[in-house]
Coordinates of C-alpha atoms and ligand atoms in Angstrom, one line a residue:
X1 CA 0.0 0.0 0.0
X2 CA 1.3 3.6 -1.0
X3 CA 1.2 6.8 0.9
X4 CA -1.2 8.1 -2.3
X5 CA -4.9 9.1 -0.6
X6 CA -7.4 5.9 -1.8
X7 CA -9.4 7.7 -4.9
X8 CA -6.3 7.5 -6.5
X9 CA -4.7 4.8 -8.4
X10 CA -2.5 2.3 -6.9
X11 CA 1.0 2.3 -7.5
X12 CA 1.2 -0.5 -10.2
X13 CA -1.7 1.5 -11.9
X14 CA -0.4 4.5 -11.7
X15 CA 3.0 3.1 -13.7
X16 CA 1.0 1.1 -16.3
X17 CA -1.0 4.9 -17.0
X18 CA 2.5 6.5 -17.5
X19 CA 3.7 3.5 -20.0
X20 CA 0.1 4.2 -21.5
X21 CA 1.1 7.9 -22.4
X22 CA 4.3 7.0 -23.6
X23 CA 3.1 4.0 -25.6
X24 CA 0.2 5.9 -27.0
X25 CA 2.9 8.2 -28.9
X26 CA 4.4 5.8 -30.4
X27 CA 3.8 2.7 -33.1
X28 CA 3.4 -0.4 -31.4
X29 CA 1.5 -3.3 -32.4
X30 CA -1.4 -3.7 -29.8
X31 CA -0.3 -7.2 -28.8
X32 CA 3.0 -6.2 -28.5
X33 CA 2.2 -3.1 -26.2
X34 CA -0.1 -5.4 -24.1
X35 CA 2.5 -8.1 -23.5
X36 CA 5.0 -5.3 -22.7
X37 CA 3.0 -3.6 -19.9
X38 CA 1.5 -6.6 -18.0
X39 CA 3.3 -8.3 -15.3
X40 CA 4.6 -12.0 -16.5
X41 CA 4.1 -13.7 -13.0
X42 CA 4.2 -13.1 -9.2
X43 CA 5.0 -15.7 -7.1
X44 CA 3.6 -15.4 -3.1
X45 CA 5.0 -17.3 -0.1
X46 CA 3.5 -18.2 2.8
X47 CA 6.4 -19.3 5.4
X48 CA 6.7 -19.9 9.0
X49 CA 10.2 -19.2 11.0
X50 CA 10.1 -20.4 15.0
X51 CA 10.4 -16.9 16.9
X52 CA 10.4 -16.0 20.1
X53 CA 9.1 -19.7 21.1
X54 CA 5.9 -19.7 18.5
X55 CA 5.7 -20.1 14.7
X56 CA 5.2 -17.0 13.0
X57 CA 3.7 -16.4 9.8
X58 CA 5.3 -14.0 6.9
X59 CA 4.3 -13.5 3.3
X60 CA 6.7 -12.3 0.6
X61 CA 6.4 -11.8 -3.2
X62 CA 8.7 -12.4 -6.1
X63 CA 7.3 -10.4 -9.3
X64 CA 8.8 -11.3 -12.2
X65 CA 7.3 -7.9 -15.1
X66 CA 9.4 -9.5 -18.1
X67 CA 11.8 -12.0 -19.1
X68 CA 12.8 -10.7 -22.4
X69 CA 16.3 -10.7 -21.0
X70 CA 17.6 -13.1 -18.6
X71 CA 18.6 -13.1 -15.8
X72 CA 15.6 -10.7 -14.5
X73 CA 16.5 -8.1 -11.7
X74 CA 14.8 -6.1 -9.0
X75 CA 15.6 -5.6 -5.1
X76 CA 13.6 -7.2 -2.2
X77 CA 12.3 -4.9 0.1
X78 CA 11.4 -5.4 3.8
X79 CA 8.3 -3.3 4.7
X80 CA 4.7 -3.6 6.2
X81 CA 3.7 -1.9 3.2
X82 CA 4.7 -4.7 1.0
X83 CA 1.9 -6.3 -0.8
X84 CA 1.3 -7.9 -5.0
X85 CA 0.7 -4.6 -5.9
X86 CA 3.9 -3.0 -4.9
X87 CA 6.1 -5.9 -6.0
X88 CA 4.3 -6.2 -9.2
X89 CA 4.9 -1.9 -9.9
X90 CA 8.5 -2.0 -9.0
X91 CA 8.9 -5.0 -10.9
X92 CA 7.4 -2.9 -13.9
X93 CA 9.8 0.0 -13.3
X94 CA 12.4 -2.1 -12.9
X95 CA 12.2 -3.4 -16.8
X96 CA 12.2 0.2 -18.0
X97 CA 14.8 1.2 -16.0
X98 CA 16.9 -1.8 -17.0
X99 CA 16.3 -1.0 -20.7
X100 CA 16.7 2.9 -20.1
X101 CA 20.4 2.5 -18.5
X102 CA 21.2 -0.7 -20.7
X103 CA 22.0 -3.4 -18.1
X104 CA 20.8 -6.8 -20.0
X105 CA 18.2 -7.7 -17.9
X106 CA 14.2 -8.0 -17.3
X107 CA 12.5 -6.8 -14.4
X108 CA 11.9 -8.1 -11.5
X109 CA 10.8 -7.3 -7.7
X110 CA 10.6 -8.9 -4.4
X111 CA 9.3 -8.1 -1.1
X112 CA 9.1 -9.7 2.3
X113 CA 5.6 -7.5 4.3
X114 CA 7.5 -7.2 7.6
X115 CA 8.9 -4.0 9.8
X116 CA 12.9 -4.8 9.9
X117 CA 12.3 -2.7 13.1
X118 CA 10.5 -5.3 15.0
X119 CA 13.5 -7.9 15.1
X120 CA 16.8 -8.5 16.4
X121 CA 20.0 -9.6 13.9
X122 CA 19.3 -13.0 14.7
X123 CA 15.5 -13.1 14.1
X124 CA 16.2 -11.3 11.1
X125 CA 19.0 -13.8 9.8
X126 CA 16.8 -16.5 10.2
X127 CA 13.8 -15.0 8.5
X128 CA 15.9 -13.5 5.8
X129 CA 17.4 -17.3 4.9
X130 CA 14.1 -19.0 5.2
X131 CA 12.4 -16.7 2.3
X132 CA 15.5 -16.9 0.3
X133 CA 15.3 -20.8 0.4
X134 CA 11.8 -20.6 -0.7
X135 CA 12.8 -18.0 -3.7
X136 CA 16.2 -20.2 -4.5
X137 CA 13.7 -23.2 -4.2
X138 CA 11.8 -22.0 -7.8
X139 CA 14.8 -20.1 -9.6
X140 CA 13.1 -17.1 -8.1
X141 CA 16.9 -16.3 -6.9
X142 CA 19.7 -17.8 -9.4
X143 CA 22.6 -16.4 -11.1
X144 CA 21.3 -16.4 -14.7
X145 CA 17.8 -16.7 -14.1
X146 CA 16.6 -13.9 -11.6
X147 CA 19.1 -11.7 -9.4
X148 CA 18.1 -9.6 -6.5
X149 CA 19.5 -6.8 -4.7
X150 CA 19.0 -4.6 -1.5
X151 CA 15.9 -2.1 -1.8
X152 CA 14.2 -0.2 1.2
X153 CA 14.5 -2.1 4.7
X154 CA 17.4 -4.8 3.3
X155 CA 20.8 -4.2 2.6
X156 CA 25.0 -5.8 2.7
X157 CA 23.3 -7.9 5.2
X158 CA 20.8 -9.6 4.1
X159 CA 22.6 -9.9 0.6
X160 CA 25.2 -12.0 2.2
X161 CA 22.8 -14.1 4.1
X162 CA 21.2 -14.8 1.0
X163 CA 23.8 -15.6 -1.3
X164 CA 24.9 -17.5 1.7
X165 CA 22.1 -19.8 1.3
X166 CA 22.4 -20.1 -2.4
X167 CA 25.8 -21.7 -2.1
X168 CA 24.7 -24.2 0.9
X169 CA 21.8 -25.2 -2.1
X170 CA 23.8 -25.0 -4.5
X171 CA 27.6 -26.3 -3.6
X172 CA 28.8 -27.3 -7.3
X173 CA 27.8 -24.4 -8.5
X174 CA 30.6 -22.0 -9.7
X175 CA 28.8 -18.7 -10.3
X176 CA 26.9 -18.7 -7.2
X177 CA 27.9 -15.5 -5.9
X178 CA 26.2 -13.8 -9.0
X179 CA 22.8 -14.7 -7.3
X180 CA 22.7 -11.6 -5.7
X181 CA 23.6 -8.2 -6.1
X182 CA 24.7 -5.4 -3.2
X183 CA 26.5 -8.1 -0.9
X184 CA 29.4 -6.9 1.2
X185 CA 33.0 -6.6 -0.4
X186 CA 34.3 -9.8 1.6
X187 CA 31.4 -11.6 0.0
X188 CA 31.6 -11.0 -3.7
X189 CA 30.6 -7.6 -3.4
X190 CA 31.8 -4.9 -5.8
X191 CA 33.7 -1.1 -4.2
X192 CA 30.8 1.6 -4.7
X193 CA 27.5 -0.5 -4.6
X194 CA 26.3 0.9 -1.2
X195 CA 26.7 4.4 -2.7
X196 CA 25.7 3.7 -6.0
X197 CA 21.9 4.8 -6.3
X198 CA 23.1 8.0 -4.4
X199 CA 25.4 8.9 -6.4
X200 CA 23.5 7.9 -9.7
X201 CA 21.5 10.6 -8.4
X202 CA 24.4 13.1 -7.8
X203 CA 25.7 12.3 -11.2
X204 CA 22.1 12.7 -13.0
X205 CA 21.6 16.1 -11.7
X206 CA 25.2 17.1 -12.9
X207 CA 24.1 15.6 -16.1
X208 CA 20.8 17.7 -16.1
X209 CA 23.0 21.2 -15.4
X210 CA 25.4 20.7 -18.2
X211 CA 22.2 21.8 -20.3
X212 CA 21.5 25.4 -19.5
X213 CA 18.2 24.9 -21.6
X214 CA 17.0 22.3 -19.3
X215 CA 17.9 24.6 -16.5
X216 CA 16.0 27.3 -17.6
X217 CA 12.8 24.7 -18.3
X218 CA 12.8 24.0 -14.6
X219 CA 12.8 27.9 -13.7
X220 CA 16.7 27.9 -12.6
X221 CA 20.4 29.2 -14.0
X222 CA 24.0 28.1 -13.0
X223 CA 25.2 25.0 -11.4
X224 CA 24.1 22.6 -8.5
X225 CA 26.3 25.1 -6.4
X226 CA 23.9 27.0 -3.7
X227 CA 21.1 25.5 -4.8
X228 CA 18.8 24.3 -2.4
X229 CA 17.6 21.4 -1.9
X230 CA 15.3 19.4 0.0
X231 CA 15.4 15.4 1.0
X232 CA 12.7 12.9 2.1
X233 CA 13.9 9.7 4.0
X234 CA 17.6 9.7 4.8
X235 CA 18.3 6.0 4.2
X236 CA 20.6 4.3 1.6
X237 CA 19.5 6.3 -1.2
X238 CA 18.7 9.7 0.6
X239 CA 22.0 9.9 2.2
X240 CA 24.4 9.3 -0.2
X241 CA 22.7 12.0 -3.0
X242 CA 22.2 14.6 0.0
X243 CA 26.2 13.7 0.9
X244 CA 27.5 14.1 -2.3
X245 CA 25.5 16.8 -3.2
X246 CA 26.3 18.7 -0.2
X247 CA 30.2 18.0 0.0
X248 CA 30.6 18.2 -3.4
X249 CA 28.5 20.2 -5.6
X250 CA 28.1 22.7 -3.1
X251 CA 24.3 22.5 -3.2
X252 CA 22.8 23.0 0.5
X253 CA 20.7 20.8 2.0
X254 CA 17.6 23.2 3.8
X255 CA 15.0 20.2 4.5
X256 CA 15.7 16.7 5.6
X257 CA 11.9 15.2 6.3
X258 CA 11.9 11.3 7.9
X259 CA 9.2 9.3 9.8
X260 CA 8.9 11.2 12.8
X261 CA 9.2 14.7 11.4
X262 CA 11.7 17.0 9.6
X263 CA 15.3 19.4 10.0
X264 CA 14.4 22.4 8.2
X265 CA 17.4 25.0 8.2
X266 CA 17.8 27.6 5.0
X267 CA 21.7 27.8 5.5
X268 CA 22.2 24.4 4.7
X269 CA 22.2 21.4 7.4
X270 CA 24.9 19.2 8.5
X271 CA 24.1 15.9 6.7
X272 CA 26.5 13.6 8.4
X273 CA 25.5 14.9 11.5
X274 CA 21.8 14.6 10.9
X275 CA 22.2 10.5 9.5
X276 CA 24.0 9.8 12.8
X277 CA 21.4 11.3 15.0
X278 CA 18.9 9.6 12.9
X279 CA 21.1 6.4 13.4
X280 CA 21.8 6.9 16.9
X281 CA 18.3 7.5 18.0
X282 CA 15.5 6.2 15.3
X283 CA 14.4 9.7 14.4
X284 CA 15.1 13.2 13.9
X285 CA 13.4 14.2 16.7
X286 CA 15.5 16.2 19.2
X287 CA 18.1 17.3 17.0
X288 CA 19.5 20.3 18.3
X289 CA 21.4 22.0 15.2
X290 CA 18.4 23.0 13.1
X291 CA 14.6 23.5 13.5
X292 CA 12.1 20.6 13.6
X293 CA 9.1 20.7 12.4
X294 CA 6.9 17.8 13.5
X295 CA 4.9 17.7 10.5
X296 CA 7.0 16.6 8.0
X297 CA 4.9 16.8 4.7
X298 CA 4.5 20.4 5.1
X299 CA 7.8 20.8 4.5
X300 CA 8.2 19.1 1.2
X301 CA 5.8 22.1 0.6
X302 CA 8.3 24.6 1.4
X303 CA 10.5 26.4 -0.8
X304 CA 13.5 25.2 -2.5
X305 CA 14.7 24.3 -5.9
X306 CA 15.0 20.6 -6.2
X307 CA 13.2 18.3 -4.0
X308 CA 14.7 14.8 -3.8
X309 CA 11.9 12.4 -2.5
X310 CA 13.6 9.4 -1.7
X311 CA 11.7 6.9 0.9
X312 CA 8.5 5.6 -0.4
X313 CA 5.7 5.6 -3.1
X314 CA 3.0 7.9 -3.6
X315 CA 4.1 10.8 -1.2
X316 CA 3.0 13.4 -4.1
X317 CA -0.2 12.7 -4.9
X318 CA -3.8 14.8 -5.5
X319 CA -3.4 16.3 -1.7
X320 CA -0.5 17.9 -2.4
X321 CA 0.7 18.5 -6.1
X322 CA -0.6 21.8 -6.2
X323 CA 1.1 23.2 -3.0
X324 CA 4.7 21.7 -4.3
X325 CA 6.9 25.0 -4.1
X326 CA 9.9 23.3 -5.6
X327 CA 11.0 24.0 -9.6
X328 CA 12.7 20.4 -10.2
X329 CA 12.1 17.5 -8.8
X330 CA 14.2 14.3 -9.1
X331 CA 12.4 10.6 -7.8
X332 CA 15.1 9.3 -6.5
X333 CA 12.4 6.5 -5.0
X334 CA 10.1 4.5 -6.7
X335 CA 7.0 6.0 -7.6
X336 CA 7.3 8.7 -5.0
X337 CA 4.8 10.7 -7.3
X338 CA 1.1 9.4 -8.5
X339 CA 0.2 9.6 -11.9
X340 CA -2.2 11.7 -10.8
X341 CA 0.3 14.3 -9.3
X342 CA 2.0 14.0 -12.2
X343 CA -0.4 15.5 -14.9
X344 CA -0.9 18.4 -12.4
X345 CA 3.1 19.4 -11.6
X346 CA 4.1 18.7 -15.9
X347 CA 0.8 21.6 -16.2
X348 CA 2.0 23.9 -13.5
X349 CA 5.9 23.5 -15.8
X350 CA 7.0 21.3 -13.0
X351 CA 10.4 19.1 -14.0
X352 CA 10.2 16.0 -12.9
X353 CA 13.8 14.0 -13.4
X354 CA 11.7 10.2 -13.4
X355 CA 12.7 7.5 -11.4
X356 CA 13.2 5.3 -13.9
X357 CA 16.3 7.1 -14.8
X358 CA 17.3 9.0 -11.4
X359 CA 17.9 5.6 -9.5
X360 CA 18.9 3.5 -12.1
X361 CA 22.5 4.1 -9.8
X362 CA 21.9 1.4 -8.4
X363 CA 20.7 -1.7 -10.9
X364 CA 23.6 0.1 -13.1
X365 CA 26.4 -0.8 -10.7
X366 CA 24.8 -4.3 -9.7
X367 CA 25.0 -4.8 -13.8
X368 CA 29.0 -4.4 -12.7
X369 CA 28.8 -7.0 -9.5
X370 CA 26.9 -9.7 -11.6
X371 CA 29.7 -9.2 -14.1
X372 CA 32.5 -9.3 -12.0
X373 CA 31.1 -12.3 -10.3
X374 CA 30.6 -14.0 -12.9
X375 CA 34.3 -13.1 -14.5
X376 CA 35.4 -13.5 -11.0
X377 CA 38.4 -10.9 -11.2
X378 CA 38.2 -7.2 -9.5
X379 CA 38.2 -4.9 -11.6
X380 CA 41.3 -3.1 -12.8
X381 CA 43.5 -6.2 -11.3
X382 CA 45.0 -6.8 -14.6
X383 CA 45.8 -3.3 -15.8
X384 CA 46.5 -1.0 -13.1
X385 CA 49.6 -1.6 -12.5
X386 CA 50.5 -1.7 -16.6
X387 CA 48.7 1.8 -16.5
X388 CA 50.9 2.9 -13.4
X389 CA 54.2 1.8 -15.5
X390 CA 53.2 3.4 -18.7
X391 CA 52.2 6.4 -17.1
X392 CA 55.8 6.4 -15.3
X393 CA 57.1 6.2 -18.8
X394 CA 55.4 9.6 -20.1
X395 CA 56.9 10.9 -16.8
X396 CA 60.2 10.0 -17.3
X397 CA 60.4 10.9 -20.2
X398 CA 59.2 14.5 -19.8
X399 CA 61.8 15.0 -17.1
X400 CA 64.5 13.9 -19.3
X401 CA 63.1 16.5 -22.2
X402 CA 62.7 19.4 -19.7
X403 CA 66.5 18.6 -18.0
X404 CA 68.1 18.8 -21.4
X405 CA 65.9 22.2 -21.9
X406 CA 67.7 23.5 -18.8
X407 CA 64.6 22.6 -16.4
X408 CA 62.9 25.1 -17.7
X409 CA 59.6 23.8 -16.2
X410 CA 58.4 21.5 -13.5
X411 CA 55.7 19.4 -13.4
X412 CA 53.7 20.1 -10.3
X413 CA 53.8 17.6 -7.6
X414 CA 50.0 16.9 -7.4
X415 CA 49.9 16.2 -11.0
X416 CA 52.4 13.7 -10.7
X417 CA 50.4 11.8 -8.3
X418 CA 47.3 11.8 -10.0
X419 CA 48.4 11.1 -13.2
X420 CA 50.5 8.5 -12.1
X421 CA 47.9 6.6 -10.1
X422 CA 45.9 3.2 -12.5
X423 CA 42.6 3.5 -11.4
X424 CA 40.9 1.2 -8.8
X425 CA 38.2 -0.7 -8.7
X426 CA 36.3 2.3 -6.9
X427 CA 37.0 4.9 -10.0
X428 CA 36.2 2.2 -12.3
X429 CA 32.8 1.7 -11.3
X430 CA 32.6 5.7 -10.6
X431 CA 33.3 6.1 -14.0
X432 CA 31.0 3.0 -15.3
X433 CA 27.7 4.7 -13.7
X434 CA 28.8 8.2 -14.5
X435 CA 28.9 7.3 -18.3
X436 CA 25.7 5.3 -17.7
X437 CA 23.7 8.4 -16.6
X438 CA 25.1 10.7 -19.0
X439 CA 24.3 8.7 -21.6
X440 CA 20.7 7.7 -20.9
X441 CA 20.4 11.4 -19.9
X442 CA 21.2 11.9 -23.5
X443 CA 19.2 9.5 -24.9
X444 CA 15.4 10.7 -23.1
X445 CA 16.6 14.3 -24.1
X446 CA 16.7 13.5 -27.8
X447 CA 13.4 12.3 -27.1
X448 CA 12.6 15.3 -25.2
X449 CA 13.9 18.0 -27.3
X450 CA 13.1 16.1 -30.3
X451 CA 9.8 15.6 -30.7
X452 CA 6.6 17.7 -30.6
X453 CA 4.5 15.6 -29.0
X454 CA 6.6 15.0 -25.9
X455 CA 6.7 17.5 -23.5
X456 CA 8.6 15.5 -20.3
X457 CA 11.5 13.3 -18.9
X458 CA 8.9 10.8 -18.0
X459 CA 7.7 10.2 -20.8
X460 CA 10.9 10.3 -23.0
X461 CA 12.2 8.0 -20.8
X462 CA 9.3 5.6 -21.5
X463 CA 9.4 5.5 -24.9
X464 CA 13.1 4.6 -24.8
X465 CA 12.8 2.3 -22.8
X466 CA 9.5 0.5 -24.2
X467 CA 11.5 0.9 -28.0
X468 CA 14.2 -1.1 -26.7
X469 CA 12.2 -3.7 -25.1
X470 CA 9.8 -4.2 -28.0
X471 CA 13.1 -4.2 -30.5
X472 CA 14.1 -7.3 -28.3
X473 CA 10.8 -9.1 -28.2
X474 CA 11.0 -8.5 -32.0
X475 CA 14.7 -10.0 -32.6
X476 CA 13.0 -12.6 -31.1
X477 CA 10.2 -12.9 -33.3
X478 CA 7.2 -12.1 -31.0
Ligands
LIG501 P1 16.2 2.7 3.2 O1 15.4 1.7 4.0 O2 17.7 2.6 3.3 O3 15.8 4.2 3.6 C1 14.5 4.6 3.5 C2 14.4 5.9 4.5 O4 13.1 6.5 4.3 C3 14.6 5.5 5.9 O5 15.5 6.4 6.5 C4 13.2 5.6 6.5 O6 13.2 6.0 7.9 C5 12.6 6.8 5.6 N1 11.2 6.8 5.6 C6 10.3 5.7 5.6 N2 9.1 6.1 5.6 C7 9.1 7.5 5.6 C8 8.1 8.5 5.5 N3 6.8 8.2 5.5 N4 8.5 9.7 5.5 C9 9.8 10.1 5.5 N5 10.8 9.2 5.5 C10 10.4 7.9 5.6 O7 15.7 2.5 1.7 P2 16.5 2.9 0.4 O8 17.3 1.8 -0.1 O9 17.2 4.2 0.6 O10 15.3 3.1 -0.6 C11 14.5 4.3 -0.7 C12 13.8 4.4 -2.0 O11 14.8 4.3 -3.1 C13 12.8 3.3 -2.3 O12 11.7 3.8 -3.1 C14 13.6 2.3 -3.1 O13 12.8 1.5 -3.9 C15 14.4 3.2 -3.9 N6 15.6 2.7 -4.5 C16 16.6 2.1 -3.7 C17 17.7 1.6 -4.3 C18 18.9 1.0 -3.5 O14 19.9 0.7 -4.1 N7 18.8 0.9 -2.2 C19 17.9 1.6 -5.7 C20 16.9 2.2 -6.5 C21 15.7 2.7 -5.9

């Protein structure tokens, strides 16, 4: 269940009316569009795990939206708002995005409808490895059939304790730490993955203000720097984008809004300060740097220039669209805005940067950990020390040419270092995503810019993504 009001659509709805838009622009055969849109399959579980001295009941979902690239890929989320609808919408997004960025794979969702908050570690281990046996059970988790990752409530944790129990099911099997994506380094994991959805979103808006035109659309000029900027849920994804944003793009972070309330401070707050009060005591409440404001919507309301909803689904909806002060806004969640919401923001000039593309972060660097699992190297092993030599080589030999000139100049120290320094695996993947979001940036603005008929990201994004897919059911003869 989403945080929309209930005269509105539900979340899977809501997608299927914003691949309807996009699909009704463009030439699709009507069996082709239908089979694209609909949902291939959900799977539910009904599970016991012994807690506490009882048995106690959970149910968890596996949607898989479309297999016309395997393996299929999507995160499992822990939350009480977990239900078929939910999986079946994120599983949807999921096959867009995956087409949008270009990772080689369907979509696919999971979700287990529990509050993470209610158990200890061990309760949580046990739980965790019970639904991955039933998943691993149908090839509902395997490395070339369906591969998830961390979402909202799960994370390096739970990954490892599921890939854990793929292996234990599957102990011949020499790929089996491609099962899942997002585990910790020690367990297959891949430098950058935690950040990775965070900084896809750092790395989109940078994208979106290297077009002054696109600027200007959403009401703004210049660069990130001093703009303002206001966050909802400081989790995984939240965090990292207000962090980088912050300490590196020198935007400032006025509004940070969580369960219990929001920060609100127009100089810009603290952000590492903020996540460990919010990890040291479950809430914002009783932070003493910066106003609170107890009721948090309000102040997604509140002026700023971009606002960053990254929690849950359905926070903008028909209550609030037309109070939304900011210019841009960039979904760094799922769904965070209805369809609904959506029609009345894109009338009032509204940009809206669409999820589909501004989290793709994190499936994009997941593409990398499935790969490098599979090739089962680290990135950059081979070659950085190669690139280290010849780089020394270049130096060298510059030193040499400027000695026999009298030293007439002198490299500066700092250059030196960089430029002598192969990349690790960390710049490797930083460099993998940030090509990956300039260049789906660049594909929905052709769209955008392009044609008449399109007037938003959103949509151009859809009809990108829904091209690619339906070229791929076609190569395939459907
Ligand atoms: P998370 O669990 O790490 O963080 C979610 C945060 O939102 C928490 O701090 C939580 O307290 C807060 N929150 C929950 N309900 C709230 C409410 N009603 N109001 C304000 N704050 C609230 O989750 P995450 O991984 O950061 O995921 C957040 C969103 O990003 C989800 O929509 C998820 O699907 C999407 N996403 C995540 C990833 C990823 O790699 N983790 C990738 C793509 C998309």
């Amino acid at each position: 269940m989403s945080a929309a009001p209930a005269n509105e659509p539900t979340f899977r709805q809501s997608v299927d009316l914003m691949f309807n838009r996009a699909a009704a622009l463009m030439d699709l055969p009507p069996g082709l569009e239908e089979k694209i849109r609909v949902c291939n399959g959900v799977y539910t579980v009904r599970f016991g795990v012994r807690l506490r001295g009882q048995i106690q009941t959970f149910t968890g979902y596996r949607a898989v939206h479309s297999e016309h690239m395997e393996p299929v890929k999507g995160g499992i989320r822990y939350a009480p708002s977990v239900d078929q609808d939910e999986v079946e919408a994120l599983a949807a997004l999921m096959t867009y995005k995956c087409a949008l960025v270009e990772a080689p794979f369907g979509g696919s969702k999971g979700g287990l409808c529990i509050d993470p908050r209610d158990y200890d570690e061990h309760e949580l281990e046990q739980i965790t490895r019970r639904f991955a046996y039933e998943l691993i059970k149908r090839d509902l988790i395997h490395p070339s059939q369906n591969v998830p990752a961390p979402d909202m409530g799960t994370g390096e944790r739970e990954m490892a304790w599921m890939a854990d129990q793929y292996a234990r099911m599957n102990t011949t099997d020499i790929n089996a730490r491609a099962c899942v994506t997002g585990k910790p380094l020690n367990a297959g994991g891949i430098a950058g993955r935690v950040e990775a959805t965070g900084r896809g979103v750092q790395y989109a808006l940078r994208e979106f203000f290297r077009h002054p035109e696109d600027v200007l659309a959403a009401g703004m000029t210049g660069s990130l720097d001093g703009k303002r900027i206001i966050v909802q849920g400081l989790g995984n994804v939240g965090y990292h984008a207000a962090k980088f944003l912050s300490e590196e793009d020198g935007a400032k972070i006025t509004g940070i809004i969580e369960r219990d309330g929001a920060l609100y401070d127009p100089s810009g707050l603290n952000v590492e300060k903020v996540r460990d009060w919010l990890i040291r005591h479950g809430g914002l409440t009783g932070y003493p740097e910066a106003n609170s404001v107890a009721d948090g919507e309000a102040v997604m309301e509140s002026d700023c220039d971009i606002l960053i909803p990254a929690a849950l689904e359905g926070v903008i909806n028909l209550t609030n669209a037309h109070n939304i002060q900011a210019k841009l806004i960039l979904e760094a969640a799922n769904g965070p805005i209805t369809a609904g919401a959506d029609d009345i923001l894109r009338s009032r000039g509204v940009v809206i940067i669409p999820d589909l593309y501004a989290n793709a972060g994190g499936v994009t660097v997941s593409y990398f950990e499935w790969v490098k699992n599979l090739s089962h190297i680290r990135f950059g092993r081979m070659q950085r020390r190669q690139e280290e030599a010849r780089h020394q080589l270049v130096l060298d030999e510059l030193e040499r040419l400027d000695h026999a000139m009298g030293d007439a100049w002198n490299l500066s120290p700092s250059f030196k270092d960089k430029y002598l320094r192969g990349a690790d695996e960390l710049e490797l993947v930083r460099s993998g995503l940030d090509d990956t979001m300039r260049t789906a940036y660049q594909s929905m603005r052709e769209v955008w810019h392009g044609r008449n008929d399109v007037t938003d990201l959103r949509t151009a994004g859809f009809i990108v993504a829904i091209e690619r897919v339906a070229r791929s059911y076609r190569a395939k003869g459907l």
